[in-house]
Structure formats: structure tokens, C-alpha cells
Coordinates of N, CA and C in Angstrom, one line a residue:
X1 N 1.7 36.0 34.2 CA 0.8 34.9 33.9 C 1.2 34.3 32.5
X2 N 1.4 35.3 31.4 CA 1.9 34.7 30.6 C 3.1 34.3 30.1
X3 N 3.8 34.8 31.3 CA 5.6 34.5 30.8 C 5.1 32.8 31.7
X4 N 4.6 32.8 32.4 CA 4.9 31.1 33.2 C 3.7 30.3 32.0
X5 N 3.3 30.7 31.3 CA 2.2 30.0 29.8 C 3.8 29.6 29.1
X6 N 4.3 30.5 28.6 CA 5.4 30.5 27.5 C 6.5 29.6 28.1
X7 N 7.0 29.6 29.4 CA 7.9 28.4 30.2 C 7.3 27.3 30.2
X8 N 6.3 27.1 30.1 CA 5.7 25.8 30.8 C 5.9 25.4 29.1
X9 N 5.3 25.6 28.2 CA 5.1 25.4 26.6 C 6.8 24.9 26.5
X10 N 7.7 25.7 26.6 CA 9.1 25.5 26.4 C 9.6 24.1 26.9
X11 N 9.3 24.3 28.0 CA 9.4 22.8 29.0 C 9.0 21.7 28.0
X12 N 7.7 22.0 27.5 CA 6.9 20.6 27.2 C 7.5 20.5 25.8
X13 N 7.8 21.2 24.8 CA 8.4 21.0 23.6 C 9.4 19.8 23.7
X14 N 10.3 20.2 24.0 CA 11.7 19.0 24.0 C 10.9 17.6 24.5
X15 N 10.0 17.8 25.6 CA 9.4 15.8 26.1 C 8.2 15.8 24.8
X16 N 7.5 16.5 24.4 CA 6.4 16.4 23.2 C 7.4 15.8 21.9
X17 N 8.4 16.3 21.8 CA 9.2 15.9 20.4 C 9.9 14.5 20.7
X18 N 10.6 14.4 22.1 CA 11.0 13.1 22.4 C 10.0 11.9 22.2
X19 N 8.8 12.1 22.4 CA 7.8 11.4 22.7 C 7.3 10.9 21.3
X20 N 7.1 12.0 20.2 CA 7.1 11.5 19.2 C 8.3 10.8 18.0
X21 N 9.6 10.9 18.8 CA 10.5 10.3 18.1 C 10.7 8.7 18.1
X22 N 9.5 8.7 19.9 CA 9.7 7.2 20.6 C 8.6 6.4 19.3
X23 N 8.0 7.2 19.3 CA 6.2 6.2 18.2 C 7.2 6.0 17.0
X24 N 7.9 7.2 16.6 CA 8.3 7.0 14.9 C 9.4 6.1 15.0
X25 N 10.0 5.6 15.7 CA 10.9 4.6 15.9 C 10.0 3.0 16.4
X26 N 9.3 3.3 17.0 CA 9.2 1.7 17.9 C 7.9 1.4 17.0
X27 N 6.8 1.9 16.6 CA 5.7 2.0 16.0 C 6.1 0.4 14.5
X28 N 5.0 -0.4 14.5 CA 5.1 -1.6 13.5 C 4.7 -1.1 12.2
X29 N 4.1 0.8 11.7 CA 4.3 0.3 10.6 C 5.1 1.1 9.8
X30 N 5.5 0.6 8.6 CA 6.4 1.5 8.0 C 6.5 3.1 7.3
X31 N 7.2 4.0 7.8 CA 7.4 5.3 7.7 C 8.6 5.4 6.9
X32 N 8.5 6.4 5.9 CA 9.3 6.8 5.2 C 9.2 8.7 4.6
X33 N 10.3 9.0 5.0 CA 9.7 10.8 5.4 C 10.1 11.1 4.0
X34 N 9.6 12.1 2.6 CA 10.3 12.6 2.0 C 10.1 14.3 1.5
X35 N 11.4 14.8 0.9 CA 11.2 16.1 0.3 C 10.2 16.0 -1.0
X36 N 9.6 17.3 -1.3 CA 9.0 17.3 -2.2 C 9.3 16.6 -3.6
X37 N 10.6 16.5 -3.9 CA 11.3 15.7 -5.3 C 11.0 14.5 -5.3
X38 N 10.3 13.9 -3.8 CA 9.9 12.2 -3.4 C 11.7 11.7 -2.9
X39 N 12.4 12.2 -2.6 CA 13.6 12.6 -2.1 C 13.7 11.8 -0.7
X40 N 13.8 10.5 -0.5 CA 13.9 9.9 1.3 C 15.1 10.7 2.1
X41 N 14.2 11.4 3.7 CA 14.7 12.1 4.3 C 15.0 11.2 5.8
X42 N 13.9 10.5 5.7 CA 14.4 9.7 6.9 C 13.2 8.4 6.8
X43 N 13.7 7.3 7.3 CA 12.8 6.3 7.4 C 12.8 5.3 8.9
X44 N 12.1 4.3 9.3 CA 12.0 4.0 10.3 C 12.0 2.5 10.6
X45 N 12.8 1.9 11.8 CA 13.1 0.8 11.6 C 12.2 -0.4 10.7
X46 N 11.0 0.0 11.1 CA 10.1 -1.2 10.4 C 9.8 -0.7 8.8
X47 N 9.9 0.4 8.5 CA 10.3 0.5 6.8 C 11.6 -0.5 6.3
X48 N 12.8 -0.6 6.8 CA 13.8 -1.5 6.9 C 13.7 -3.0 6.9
X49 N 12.7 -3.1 7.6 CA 12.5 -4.6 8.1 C 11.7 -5.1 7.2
X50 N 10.5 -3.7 6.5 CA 9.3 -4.6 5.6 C 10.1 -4.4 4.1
X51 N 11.2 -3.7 3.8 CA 11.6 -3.4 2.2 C 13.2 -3.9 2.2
X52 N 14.0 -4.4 3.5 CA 15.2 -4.9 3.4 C 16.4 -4.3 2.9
X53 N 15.9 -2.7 2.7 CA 17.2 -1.6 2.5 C 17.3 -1.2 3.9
X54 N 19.1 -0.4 4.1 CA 18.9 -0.4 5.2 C 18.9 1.1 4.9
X55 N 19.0 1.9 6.3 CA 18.4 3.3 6.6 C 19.5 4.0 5.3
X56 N 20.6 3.9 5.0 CA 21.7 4.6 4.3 C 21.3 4.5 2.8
X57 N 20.7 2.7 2.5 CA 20.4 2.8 0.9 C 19.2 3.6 0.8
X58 N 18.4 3.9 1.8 CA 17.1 4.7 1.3 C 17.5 6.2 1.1
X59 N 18.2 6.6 1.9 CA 18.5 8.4 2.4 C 19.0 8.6 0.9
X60 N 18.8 9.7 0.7 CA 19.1 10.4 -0.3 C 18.8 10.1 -1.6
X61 N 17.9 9.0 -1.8 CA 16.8 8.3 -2.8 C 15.5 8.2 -2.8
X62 N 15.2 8.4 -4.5 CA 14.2 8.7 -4.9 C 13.0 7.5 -4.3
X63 N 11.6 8.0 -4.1 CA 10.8 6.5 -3.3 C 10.8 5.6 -4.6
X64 N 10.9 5.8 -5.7 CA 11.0 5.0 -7.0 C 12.1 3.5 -7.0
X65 N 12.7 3.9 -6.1 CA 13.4 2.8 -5.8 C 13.3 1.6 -5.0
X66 N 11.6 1.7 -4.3 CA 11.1 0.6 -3.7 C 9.9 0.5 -3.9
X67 N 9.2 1.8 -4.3 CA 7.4 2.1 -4.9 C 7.5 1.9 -6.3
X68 N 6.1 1.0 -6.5 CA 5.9 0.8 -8.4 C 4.7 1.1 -8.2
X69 N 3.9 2.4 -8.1 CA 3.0 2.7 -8.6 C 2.8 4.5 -8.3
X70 N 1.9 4.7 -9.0 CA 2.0 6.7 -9.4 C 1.4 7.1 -8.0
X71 N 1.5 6.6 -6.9 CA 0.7 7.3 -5.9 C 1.2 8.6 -5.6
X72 N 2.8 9.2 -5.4 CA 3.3 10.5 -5.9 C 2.5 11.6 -6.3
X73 N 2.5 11.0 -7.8 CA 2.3 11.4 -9.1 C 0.6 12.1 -8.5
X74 N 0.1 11.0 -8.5 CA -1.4 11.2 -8.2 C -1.7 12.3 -7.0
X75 N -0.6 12.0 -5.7 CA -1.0 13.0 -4.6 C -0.5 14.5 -5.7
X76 N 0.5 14.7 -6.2 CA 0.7 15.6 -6.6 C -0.1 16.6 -8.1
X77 N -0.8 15.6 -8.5 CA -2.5 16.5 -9.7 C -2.9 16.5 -8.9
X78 N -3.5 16.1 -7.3 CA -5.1 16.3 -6.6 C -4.7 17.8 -5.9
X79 N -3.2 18.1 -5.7 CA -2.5 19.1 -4.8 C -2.7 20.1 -5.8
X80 N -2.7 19.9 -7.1 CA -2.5 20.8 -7.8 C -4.1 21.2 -8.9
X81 N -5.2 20.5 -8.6 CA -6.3 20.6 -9.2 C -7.0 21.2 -7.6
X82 N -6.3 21.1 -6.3 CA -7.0 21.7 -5.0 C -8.0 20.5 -4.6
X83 N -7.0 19.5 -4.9 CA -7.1 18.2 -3.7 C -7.3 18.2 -2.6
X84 N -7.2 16.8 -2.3 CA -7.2 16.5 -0.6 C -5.4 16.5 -1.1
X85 N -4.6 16.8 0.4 CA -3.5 16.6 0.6 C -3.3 15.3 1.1
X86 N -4.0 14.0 1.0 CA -3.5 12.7 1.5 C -4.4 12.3 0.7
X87 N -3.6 10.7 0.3 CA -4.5 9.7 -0.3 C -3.6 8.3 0.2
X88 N -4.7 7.3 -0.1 CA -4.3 5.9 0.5 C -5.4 5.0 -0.2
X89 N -4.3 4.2 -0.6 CA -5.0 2.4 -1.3 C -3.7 1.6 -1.4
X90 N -4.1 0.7 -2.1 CA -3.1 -0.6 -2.1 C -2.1 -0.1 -3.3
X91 N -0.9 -1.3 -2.7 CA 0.0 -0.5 -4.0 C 1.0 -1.7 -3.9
X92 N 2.2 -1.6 -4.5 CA 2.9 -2.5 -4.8 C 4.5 -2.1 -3.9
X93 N 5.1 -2.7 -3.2 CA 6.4 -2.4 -3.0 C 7.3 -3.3 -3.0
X94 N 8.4 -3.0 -3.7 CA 9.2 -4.3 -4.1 C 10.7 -3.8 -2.8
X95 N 10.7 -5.3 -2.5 CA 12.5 -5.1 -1.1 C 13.3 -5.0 -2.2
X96 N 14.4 -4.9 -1.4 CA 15.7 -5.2 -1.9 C 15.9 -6.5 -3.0
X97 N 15.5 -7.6 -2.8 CA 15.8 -8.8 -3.3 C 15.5 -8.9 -4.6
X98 N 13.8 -7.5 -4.7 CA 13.0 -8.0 -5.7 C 11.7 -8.3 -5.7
X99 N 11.7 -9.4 -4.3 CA 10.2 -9.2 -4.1 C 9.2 -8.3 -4.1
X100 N 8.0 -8.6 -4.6 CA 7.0 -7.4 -4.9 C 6.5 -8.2 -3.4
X101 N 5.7 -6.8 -2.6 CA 4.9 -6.7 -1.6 C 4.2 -6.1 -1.7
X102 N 2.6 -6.9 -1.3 CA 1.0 -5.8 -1.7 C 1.5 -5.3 -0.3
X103 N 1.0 -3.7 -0.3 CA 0.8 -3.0 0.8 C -0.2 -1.6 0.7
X104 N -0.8 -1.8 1.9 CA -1.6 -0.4 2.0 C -1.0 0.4 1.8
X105 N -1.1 1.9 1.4 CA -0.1 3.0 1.5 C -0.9 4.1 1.6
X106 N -0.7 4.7 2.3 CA -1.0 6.2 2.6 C 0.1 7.5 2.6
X107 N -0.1 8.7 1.8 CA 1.0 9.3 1.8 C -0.1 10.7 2.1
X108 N 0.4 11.6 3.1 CA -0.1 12.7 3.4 C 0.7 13.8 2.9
X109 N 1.3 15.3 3.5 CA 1.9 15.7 3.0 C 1.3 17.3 3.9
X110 N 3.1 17.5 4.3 CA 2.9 18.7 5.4 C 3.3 19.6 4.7
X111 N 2.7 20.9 5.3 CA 2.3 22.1 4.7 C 3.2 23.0 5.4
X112 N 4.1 24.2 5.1 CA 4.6 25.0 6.1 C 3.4 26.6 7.0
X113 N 3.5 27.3 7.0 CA 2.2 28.6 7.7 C 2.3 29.0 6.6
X114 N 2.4 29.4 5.3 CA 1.6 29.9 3.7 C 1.1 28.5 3.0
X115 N 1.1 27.7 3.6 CA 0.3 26.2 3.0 C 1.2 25.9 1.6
X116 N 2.4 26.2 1.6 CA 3.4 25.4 0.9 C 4.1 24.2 1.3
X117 N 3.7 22.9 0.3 CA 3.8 21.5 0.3 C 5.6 21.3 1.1
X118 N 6.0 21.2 2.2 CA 7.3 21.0 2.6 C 7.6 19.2 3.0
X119 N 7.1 18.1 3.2 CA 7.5 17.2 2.8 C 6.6 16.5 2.4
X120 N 6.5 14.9 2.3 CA 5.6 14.1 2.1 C 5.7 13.0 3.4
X121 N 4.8 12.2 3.8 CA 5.0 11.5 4.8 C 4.3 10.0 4.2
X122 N 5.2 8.8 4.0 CA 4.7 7.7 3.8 C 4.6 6.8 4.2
X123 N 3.4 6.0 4.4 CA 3.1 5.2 5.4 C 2.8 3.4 5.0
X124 N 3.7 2.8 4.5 CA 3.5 1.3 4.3 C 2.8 0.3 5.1
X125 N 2.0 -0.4 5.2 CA 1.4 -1.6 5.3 C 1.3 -2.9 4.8
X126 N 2.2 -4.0 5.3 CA 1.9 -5.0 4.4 C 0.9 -6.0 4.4
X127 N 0.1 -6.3 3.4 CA -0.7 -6.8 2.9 C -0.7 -8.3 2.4
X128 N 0.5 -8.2 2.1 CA 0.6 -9.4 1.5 C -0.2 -10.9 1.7
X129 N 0.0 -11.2 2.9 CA -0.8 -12.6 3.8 C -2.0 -12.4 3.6
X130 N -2.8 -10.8 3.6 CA -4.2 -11.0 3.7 C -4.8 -11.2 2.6
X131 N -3.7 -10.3 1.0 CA -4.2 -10.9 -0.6 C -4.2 -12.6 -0.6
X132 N -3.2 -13.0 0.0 CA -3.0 -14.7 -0.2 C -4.2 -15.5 0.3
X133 N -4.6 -15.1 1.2 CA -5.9 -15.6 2.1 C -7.0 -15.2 1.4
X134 N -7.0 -14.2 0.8 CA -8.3 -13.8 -0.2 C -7.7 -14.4 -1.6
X135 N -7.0 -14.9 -2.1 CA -6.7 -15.6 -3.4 C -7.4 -17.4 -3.1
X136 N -6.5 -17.6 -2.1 CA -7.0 -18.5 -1.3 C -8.7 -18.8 -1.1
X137 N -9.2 -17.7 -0.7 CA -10.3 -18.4 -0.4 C -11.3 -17.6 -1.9
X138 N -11.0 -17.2 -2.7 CA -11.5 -17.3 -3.8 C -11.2 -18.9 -4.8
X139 N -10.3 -19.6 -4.6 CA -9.8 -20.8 -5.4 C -10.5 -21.6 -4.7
X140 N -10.9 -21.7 -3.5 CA -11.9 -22.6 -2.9 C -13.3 -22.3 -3.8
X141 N -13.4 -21.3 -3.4 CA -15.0 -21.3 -4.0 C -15.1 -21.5 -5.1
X142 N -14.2 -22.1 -6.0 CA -14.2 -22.3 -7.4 C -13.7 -23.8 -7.6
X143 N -12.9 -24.1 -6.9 CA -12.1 -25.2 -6.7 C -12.5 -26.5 -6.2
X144 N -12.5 -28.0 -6.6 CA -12.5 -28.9 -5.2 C -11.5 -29.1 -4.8
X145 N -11.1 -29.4 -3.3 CA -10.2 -29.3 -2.6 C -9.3 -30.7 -3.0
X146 N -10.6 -31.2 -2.9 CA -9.8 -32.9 -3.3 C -9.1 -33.4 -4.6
X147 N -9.9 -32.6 -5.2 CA -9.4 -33.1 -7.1 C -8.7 -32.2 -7.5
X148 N -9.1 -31.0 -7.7 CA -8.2 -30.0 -7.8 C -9.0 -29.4 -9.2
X149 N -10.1 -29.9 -9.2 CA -10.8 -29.5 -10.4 C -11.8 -28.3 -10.3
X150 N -12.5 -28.0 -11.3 CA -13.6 -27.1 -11.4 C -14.5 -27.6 -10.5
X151 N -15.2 -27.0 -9.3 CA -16.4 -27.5 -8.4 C -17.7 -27.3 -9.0
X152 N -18.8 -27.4 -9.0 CA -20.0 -27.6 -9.3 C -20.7 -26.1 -9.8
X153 N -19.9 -25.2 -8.8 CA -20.6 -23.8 -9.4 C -19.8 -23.3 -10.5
X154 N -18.2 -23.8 -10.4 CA -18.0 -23.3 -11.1 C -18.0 -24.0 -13.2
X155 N -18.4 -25.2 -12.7 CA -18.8 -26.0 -14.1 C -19.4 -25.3 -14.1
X156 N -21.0 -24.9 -13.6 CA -22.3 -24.3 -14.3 C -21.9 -22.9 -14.5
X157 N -21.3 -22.5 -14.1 CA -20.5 -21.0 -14.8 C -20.3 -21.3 -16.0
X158 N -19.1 -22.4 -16.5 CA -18.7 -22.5 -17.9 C -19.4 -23.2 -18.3
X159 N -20.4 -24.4 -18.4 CA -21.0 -24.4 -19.0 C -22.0 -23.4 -19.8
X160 N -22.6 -23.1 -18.9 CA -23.8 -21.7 -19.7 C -22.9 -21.1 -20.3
X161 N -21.5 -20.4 -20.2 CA -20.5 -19.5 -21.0 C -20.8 -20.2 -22.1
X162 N -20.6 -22.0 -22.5 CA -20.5 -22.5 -23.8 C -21.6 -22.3 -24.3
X163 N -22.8 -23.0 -23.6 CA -24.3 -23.0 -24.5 C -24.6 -21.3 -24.8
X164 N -23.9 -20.4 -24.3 CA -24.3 -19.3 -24.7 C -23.4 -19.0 -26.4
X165 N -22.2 -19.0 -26.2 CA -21.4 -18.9 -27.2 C -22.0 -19.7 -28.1
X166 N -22.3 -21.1 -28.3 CA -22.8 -22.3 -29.0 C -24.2 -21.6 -29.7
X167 N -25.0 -21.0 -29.1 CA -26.4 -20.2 -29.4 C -25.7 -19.0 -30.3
X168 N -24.8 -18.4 -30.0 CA -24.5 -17.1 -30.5 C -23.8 -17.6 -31.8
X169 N -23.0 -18.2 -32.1 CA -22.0 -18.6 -33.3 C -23.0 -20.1 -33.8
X170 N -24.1 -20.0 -33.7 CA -25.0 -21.4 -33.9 C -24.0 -22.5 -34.3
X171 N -23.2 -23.1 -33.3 CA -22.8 -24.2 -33.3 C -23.1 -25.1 -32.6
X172 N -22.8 -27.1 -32.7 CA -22.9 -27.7 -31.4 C -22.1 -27.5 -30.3
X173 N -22.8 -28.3 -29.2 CA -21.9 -28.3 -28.4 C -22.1 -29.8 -27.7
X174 N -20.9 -30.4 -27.1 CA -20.6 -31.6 -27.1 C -20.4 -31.7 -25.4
X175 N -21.2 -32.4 -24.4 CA -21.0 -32.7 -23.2 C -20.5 -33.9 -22.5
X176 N -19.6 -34.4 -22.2 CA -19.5 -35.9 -22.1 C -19.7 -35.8 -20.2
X177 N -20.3 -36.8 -19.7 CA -20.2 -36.6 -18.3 C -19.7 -38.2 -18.5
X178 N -19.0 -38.1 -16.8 CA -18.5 -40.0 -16.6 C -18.6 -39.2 -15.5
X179 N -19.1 -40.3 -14.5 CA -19.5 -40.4 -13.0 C -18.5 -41.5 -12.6

């Protein structure tokens, strides 16, 4: 009974590994596998497509070479004060050309059977369109569309800012309106 447990297990290994080679390749978001040094071990087409290096300029480079911020750094004090092993927020990644790209990031980080840290696994998201849309729709609510000036809430914002400062430094203050 249990030699046909241990066959059937053997069988399913090789289609269980193929199966996950299929997600880590076809999958839309970007993966980038590294050694503990932050060392790229392997990455996946859509890492390529969202940072514009191809698979060869990333292999064997440090993630510093497309990440500008300590998320690293950070997963590695929380590993080492007896963290969580994953963290994820927004972060910055710049392509090949230069461009900076806002992206989600999550980086987890696999353990071997004595719970020694054996790679990191990082997970890009881009953001970008959705900060633009929220820039966007912050400049409206401040903005008129048509003039391109301060809108009404946002004059009475700076006004009071003046008459407050004007009260505090006891100075005038001078309003001219034209309708």
C-alpha cells in the first residue's frame, strides 16, 4: 500500500513542477527569483516586459540594478529581529531606459527544513496608470478644468491659510476680486 503511495507521489512530482513552471512563465506579473546576496537567479517573461532588461542583463545581478528602495534591507531587520518572512508596499522600479515605475512589490523569502533563509522571491506590480489617475483625480478636486486655476474649495483653503498667517504675524491682507 505504501510502495503504490510513494509511486503515485513520484508520478505526480515531474507534472506538479511542470505545472508550476507553466504559471511562472505565462503568469502577467512580474517575478524575479533571488539568492540571499539579492543575487537574480531567474526571472520571468513579464519581469522583462515591465523593466526592459532582458533575462541575461538581470542573471547574475544584484536587484539594485532595477529596485530603488530598501525593501531588501527591510525584509532582512524583520528576518532578523523574528519578523514576518514577507512584506509588500509600493516602491519604485526604474527599466532599462531609466524610467522610474510605481509598482506594488512583495518579496517573500523561502526557508530550507532548519528554517534557513535560501532565496528571496519578488513579485512586481505596476502601478503606474493607477498613481496617474489618482494624481489626476486629486488635480480635479483642486483644479478648474476650464481655466486651469484654483477652484473654489481650493481658494478657501488659501485664503484662510492667509487670514490665518495675517492674524499671526499681525499684518494686512489685501483681496482683490474681479468677476
Amino acid at each position: 500500500m505504501f510502495e503504490r503511495l510513494r509511486a503515485l507521489r513520484r508520478r505526480r512530482l515531474p507534472q506538479q513542477s511542470r505545472l508550476a513552471q507553466v504559471v511562472y512563465q505565462t503568469m502577467a506579473e512580474s517575478v524575479a527569483i533571488m539568492d540571499t546576496r539579492h543575487v537574480v537567479l531567474s526571472v520571468n517573461p513579464a519581469f522583462t516586459a515591465l523593466t526592459g532588461y532582458t533575462r541575461d542583463e538581470v542573471i547574475g545581478r544584484t536587484a539594485d540594478l532595477f529596485l530603488r528602495d530598501p525593501i531588501l534591507d527591510d525584509l532582512r531587520a524583520r528576518r532578523g529581529a523574528g519578523g514576518a518572512l514577507h512584506t509588500s508596499g509600493e516602491g519604485t522600479c526604474v527599466r532599462k531606459d531609466g524610467t522610474p515605475i510605481s509598482v506594488w512589490r512583495n518579496v517573500s523569502t523561502v526557508t530550507d527544513d532548519a528554517g534557513r533563509v535560501t532565496h528571496h522571491v519578488l513579485s512586481l506590480s505596476d502601478v503606474t496608470a493607477l498613481k496617474n489617475a489618482q494624481a489626476q483625480i486629486s488635480r480635479l478636486a483642486f483644479v478648474d478644468e476650464l481655466t486651469g486655476l484654483a477652484n473654489r474649495h481650493r481658494f478657501n483653503e488659501r485664503l484662510d491659510a492667509e487670514i490665518g498667517r495675517a492674524a499671526r504675524y499681525e499684518t494686512r491682507l489685501g483681496l482683490l476680486f474681479i468677476d
